[in-house]
Short mmCIF file of C-alpha atoms in Angstrom, two decimals:
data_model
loop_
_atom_site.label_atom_id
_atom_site.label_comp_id
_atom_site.label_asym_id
_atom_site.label_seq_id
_atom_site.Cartn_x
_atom_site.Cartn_y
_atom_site.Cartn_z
CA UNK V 1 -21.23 37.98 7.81
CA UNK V 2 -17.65 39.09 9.03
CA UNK V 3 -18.76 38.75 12.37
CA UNK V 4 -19.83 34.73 12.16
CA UNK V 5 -18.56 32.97 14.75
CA UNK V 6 -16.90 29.73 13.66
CA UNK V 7 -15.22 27.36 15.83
CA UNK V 8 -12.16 25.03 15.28
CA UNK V 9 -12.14 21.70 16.42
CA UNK V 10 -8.91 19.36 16.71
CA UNK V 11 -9.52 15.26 16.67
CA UNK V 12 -6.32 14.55 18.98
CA UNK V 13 -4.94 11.26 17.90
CA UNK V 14 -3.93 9.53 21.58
CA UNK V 15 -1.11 7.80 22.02
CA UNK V 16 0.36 6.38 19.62
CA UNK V 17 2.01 2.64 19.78
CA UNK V 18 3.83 3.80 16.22
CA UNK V 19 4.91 6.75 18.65
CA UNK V 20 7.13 5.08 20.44
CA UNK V 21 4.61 5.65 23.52
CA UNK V 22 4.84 9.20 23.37
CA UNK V 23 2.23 12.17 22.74
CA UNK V 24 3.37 12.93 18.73
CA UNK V 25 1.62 16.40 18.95
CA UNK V 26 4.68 17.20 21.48
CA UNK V 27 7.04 16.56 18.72
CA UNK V 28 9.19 19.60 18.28
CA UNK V 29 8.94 19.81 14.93
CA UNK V 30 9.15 23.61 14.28
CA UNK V 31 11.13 26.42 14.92
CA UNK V 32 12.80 27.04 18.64
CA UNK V 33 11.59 23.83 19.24
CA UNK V 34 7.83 24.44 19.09
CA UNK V 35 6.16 21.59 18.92
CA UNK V 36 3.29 19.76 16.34
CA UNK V 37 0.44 21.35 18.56
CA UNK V 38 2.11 24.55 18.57
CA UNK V 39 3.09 24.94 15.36
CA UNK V 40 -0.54 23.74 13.91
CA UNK V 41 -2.00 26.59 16.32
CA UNK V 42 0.11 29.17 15.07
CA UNK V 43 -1.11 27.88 11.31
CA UNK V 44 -4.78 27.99 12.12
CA UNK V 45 -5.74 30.80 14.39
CA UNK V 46 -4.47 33.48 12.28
CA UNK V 47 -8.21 32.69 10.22
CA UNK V 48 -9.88 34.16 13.08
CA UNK V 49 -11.41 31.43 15.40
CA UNK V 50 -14.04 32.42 17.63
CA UNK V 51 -13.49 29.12 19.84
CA UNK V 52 -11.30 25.98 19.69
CA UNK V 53 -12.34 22.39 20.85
CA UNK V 54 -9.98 19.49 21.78
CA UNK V 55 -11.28 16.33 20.64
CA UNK V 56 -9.19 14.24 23.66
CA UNK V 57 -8.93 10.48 25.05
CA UNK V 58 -8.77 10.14 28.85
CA UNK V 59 -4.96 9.12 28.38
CA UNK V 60 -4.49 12.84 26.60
CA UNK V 61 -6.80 15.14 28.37
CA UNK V 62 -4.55 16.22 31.23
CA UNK V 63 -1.49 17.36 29.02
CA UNK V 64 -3.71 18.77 27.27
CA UNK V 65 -5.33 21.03 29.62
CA UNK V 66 -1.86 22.01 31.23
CA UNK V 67 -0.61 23.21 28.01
CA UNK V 68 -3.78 25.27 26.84
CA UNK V 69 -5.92 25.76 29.87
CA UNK V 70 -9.47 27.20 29.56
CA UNK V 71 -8.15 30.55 27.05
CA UNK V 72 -5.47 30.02 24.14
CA UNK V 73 -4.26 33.84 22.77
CA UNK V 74 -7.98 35.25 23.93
CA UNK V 75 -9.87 32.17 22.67
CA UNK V 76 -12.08 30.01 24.65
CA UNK V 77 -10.90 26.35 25.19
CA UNK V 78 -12.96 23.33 25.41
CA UNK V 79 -12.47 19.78 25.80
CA UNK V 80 -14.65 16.90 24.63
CA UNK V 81 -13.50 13.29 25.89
CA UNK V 82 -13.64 10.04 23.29
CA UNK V 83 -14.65 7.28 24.89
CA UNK V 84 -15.23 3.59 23.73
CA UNK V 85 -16.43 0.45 25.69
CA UNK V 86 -13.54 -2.06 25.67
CA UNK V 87 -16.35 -4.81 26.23
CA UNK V 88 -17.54 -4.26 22.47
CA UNK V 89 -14.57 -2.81 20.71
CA UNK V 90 -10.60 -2.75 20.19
CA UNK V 91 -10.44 1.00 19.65
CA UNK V 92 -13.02 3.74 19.09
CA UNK V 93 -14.75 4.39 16.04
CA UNK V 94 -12.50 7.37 14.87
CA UNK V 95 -13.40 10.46 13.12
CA UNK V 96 -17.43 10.19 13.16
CA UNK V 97 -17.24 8.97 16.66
CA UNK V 98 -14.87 11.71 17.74
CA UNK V 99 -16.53 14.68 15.72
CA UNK V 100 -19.56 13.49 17.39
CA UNK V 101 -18.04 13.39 21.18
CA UNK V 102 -18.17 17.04 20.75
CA UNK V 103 -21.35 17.68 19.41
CA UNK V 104 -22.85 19.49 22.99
CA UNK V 105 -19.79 22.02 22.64
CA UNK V 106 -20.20 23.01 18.90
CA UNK V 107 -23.54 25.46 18.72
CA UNK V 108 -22.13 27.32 15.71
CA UNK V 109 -20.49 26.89 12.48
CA UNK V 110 -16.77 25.01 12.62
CA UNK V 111 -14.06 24.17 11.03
CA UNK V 112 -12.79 20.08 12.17
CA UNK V 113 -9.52 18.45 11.28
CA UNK V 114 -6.50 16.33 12.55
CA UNK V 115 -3.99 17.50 14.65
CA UNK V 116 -1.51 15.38 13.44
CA UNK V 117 -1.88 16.89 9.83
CA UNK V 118 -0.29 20.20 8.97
CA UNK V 119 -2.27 21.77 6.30
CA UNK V 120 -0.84 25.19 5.91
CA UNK V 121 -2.35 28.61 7.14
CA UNK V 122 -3.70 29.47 3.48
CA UNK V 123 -5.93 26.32 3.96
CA UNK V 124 -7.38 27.76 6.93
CA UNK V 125 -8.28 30.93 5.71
CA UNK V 126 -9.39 29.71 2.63
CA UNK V 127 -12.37 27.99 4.55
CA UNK V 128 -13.09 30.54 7.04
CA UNK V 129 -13.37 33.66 4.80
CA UNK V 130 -15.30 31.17 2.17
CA UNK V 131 -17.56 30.15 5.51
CA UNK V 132 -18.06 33.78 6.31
CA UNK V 133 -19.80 34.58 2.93
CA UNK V 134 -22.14 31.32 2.77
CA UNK V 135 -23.66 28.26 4.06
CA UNK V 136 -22.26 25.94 2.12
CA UNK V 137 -20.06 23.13 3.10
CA UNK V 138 -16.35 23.59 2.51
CA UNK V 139 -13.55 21.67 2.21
CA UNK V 140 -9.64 21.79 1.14
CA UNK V 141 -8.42 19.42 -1.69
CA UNK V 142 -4.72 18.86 -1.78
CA UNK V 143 -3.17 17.63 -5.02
CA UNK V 144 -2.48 14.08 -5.27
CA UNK V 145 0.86 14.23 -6.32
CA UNK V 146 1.84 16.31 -3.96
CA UNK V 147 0.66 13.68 -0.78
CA UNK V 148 1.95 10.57 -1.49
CA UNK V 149 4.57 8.79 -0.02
CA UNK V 150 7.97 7.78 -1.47
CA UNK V 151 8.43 5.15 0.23
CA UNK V 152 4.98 3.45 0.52
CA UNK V 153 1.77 3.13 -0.61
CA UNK V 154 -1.07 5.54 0.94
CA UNK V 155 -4.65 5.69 1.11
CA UNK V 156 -6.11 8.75 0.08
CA UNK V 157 -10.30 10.25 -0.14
CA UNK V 158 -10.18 11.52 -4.00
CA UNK V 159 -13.06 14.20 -4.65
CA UNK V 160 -15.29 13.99 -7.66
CA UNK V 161 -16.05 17.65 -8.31
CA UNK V 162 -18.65 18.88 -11.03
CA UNK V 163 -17.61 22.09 -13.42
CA UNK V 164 -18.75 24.62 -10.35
CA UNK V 165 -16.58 23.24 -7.88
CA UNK V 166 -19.09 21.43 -5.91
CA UNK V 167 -18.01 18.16 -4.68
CA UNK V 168 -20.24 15.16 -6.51
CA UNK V 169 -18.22 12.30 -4.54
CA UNK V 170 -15.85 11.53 -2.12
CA UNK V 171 -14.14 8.20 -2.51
CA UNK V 172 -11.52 5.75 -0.60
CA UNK V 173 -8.66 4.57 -2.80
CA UNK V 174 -6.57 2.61 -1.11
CA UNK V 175 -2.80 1.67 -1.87
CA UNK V 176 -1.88 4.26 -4.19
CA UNK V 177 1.74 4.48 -5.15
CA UNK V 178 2.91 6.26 -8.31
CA UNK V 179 3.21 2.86 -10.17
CA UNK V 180 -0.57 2.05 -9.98
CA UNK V 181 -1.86 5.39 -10.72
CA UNK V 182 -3.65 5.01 -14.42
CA UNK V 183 -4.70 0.79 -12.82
CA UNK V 184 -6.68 2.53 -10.02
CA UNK V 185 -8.20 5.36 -13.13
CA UNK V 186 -6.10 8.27 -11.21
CA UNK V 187 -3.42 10.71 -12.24
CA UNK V 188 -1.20 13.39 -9.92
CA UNK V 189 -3.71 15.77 -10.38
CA UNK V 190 -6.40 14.16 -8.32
CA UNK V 191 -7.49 16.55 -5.88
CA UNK V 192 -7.71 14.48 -2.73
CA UNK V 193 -8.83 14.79 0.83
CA UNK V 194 -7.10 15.13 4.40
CA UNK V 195 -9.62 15.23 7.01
CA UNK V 196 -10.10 19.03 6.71
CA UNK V 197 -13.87 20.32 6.28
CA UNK V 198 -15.99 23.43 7.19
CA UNK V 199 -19.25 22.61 8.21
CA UNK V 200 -22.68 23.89 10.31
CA UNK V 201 -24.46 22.48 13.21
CA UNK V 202 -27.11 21.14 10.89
CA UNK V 203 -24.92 18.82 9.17
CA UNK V 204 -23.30 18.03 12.55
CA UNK V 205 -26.90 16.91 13.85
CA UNK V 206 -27.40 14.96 11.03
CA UNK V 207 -24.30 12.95 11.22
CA UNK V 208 -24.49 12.31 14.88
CA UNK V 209 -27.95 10.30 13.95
CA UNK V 210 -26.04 8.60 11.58
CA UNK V 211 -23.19 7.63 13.97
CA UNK V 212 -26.35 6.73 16.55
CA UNK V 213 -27.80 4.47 14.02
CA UNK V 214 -24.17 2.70 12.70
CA UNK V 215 -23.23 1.85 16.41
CA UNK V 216 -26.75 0.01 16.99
CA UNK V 217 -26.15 -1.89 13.70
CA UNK V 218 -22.95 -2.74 14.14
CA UNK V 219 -22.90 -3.27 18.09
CA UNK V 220 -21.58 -6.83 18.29
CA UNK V 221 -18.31 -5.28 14.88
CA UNK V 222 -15.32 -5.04 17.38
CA UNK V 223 -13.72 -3.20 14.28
CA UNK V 224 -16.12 -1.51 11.87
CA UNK V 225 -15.20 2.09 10.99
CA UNK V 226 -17.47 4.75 10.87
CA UNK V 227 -15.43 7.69 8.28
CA UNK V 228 -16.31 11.37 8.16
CA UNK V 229 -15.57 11.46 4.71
CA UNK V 230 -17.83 8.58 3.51
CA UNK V 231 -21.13 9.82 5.43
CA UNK V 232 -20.54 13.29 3.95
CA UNK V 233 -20.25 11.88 0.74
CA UNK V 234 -23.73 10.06 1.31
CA UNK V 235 -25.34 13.36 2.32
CA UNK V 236 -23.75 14.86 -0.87
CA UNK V 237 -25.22 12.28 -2.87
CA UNK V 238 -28.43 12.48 -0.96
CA UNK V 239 -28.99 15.93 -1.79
CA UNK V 240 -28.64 17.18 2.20
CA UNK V 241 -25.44 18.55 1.73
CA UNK V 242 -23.77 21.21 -0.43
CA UNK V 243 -19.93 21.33 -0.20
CA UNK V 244 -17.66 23.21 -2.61
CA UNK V 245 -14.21 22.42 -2.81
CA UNK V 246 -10.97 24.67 -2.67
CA UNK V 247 -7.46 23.75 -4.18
CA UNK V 248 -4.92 25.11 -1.65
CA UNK V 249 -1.57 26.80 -2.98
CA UNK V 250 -0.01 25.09 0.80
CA UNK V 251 2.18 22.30 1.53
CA UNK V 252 0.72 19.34 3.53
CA UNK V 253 2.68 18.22 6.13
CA UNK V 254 1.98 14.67 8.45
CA UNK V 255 3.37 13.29 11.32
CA UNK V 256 2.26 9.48 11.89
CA UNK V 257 5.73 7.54 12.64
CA UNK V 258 8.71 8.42 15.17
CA UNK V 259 10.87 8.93 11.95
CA UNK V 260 8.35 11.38 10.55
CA UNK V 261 10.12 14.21 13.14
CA UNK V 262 12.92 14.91 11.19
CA UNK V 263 11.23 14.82 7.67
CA UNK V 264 8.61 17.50 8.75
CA UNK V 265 11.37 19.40 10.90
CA UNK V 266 13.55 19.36 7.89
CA UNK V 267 10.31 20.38 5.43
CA UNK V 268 9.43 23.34 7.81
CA UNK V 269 12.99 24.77 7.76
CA UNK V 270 12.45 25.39 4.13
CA UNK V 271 9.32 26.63 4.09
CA UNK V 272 10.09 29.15 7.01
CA UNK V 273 13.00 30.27 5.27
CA UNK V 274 10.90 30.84 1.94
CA UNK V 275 9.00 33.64 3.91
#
């Protein structure tokens, strides 16, 4: 089972009006001026990827490809292009819809998340060695306390998780601030969700028939959503899907607003000088 080959695959967010315009995965956010991309690489490879996949828009593809080519430190590159009709919709259905642009470059196990997300190289290897040695599901579960925002209210996927770890539930709570906590039936210790799941062609297949049969129900919805974590939770519940959950002892880190550079810059000073 060492030898599984298990592929990571990056949803690229495009750009990014909040941005300021600009490509936020070229923020230089970590040491020597390496930037979001680089420094996420640097976090997730060391698990041992067997191939990476760039989830890209049109508008993204070509930086892309300059920056990475077609082999990234001996790995093989791909890239899979979201696209959206702008005759039936204001933007493109998101995760589902971009997990599923890939789905003709994924033929083994993977491991998909957000590259605007930082979720520490412990989380990485957590999955991957925990993919190596079965066929479960798995996912990373940060704790709530430590992901919410100062300043403003978040929204956050809490797990439901039974006595063996398995996940029973994954739910949307939106607007969560430390004031509301016991009103929405939460507390800090909430383990909670940030787009970060190891999963198997199977399941992959599964949800792309989902995503097939959303779009043709909702063809006419200029706006309706179609979320990775709520159609795994159905498949959970559903009894097609097995996922455990692991808590991870690593610091999430996101970038989603212009002023977010110097936080995360700031927050990866001190955790590089902790080494």
């Amino acid at each position: 089972m060492e030898n599984k080959e298990i592929a990571l695959v990056y949803m690229v967010a495009g750009m990014s009006s909040r941005f300021g315009g600009k490509i936020k995965q070229f923020a230089k956010v970590g040491p020597n001026n390496t930037t979001l991309m680089e420094y996420s690489m640097k976090q997730s490879l060391a698990a041992g990827f067997t191939k990476i996949i760039f989830i890209v828009w049109k508008m993204t593809k070509e930086p892309f490809m300059e920056m990475f080519g077609d082999n990234y430190n001996w790995i093989p590159v791909y890239y899979a292009e979201q696209t959206f009709d702008p005759e039936l919709r204001d933007k493109p259905r998101w995760t589902m819809d971009a997990l599923c642009s890939a789905i003709e470059f994924i033929d083994c196990p993977f491991v998909v998340c957000n590259w605007d997300d930082l979720y520490g190289a412990n989380s990485f290897k957590l999955i991957v060695d925990n993919m190596k040695q079965s066929d479960d599901a798995v996912t990373i579960g940060y704790v709530l306390e430590n992901v919410l925002s100062k300043e403003w209210t978040v929204n956050r996927w809490i797990f439901d998780i039974d006595e063996n770890w398995y996940i029973t539930n994954i739910t949307e709570t939106l607007g969560i601030e430390e004031s509301n906590l016991s009103k929405l039936n939460l507390t800090w210790k909430e383990l909670c969700s940030m787009n970060l799941f190891g999963l198997d062609n199977k399941t992959l297949i599964q949800l792309d028939e989902i995503l097939k049969n959303f779009k043709n129900t909702h063809i006419w919805d200029r706006k309706s959503e179609c979320y990775l974590p709520t159609e795994l939770a159905n498949l959970i519940k559903e009894w097609k899907l097995k996922m455990k959950i692991f808590p991870t002892p690593d610091t999430w880190l996101g970038v989603t607003n212009p002023q977010d550079e110097e936080i995360v810059r700031k927050q990866i000073e001190e955790i590089e000088s902790g080494k």
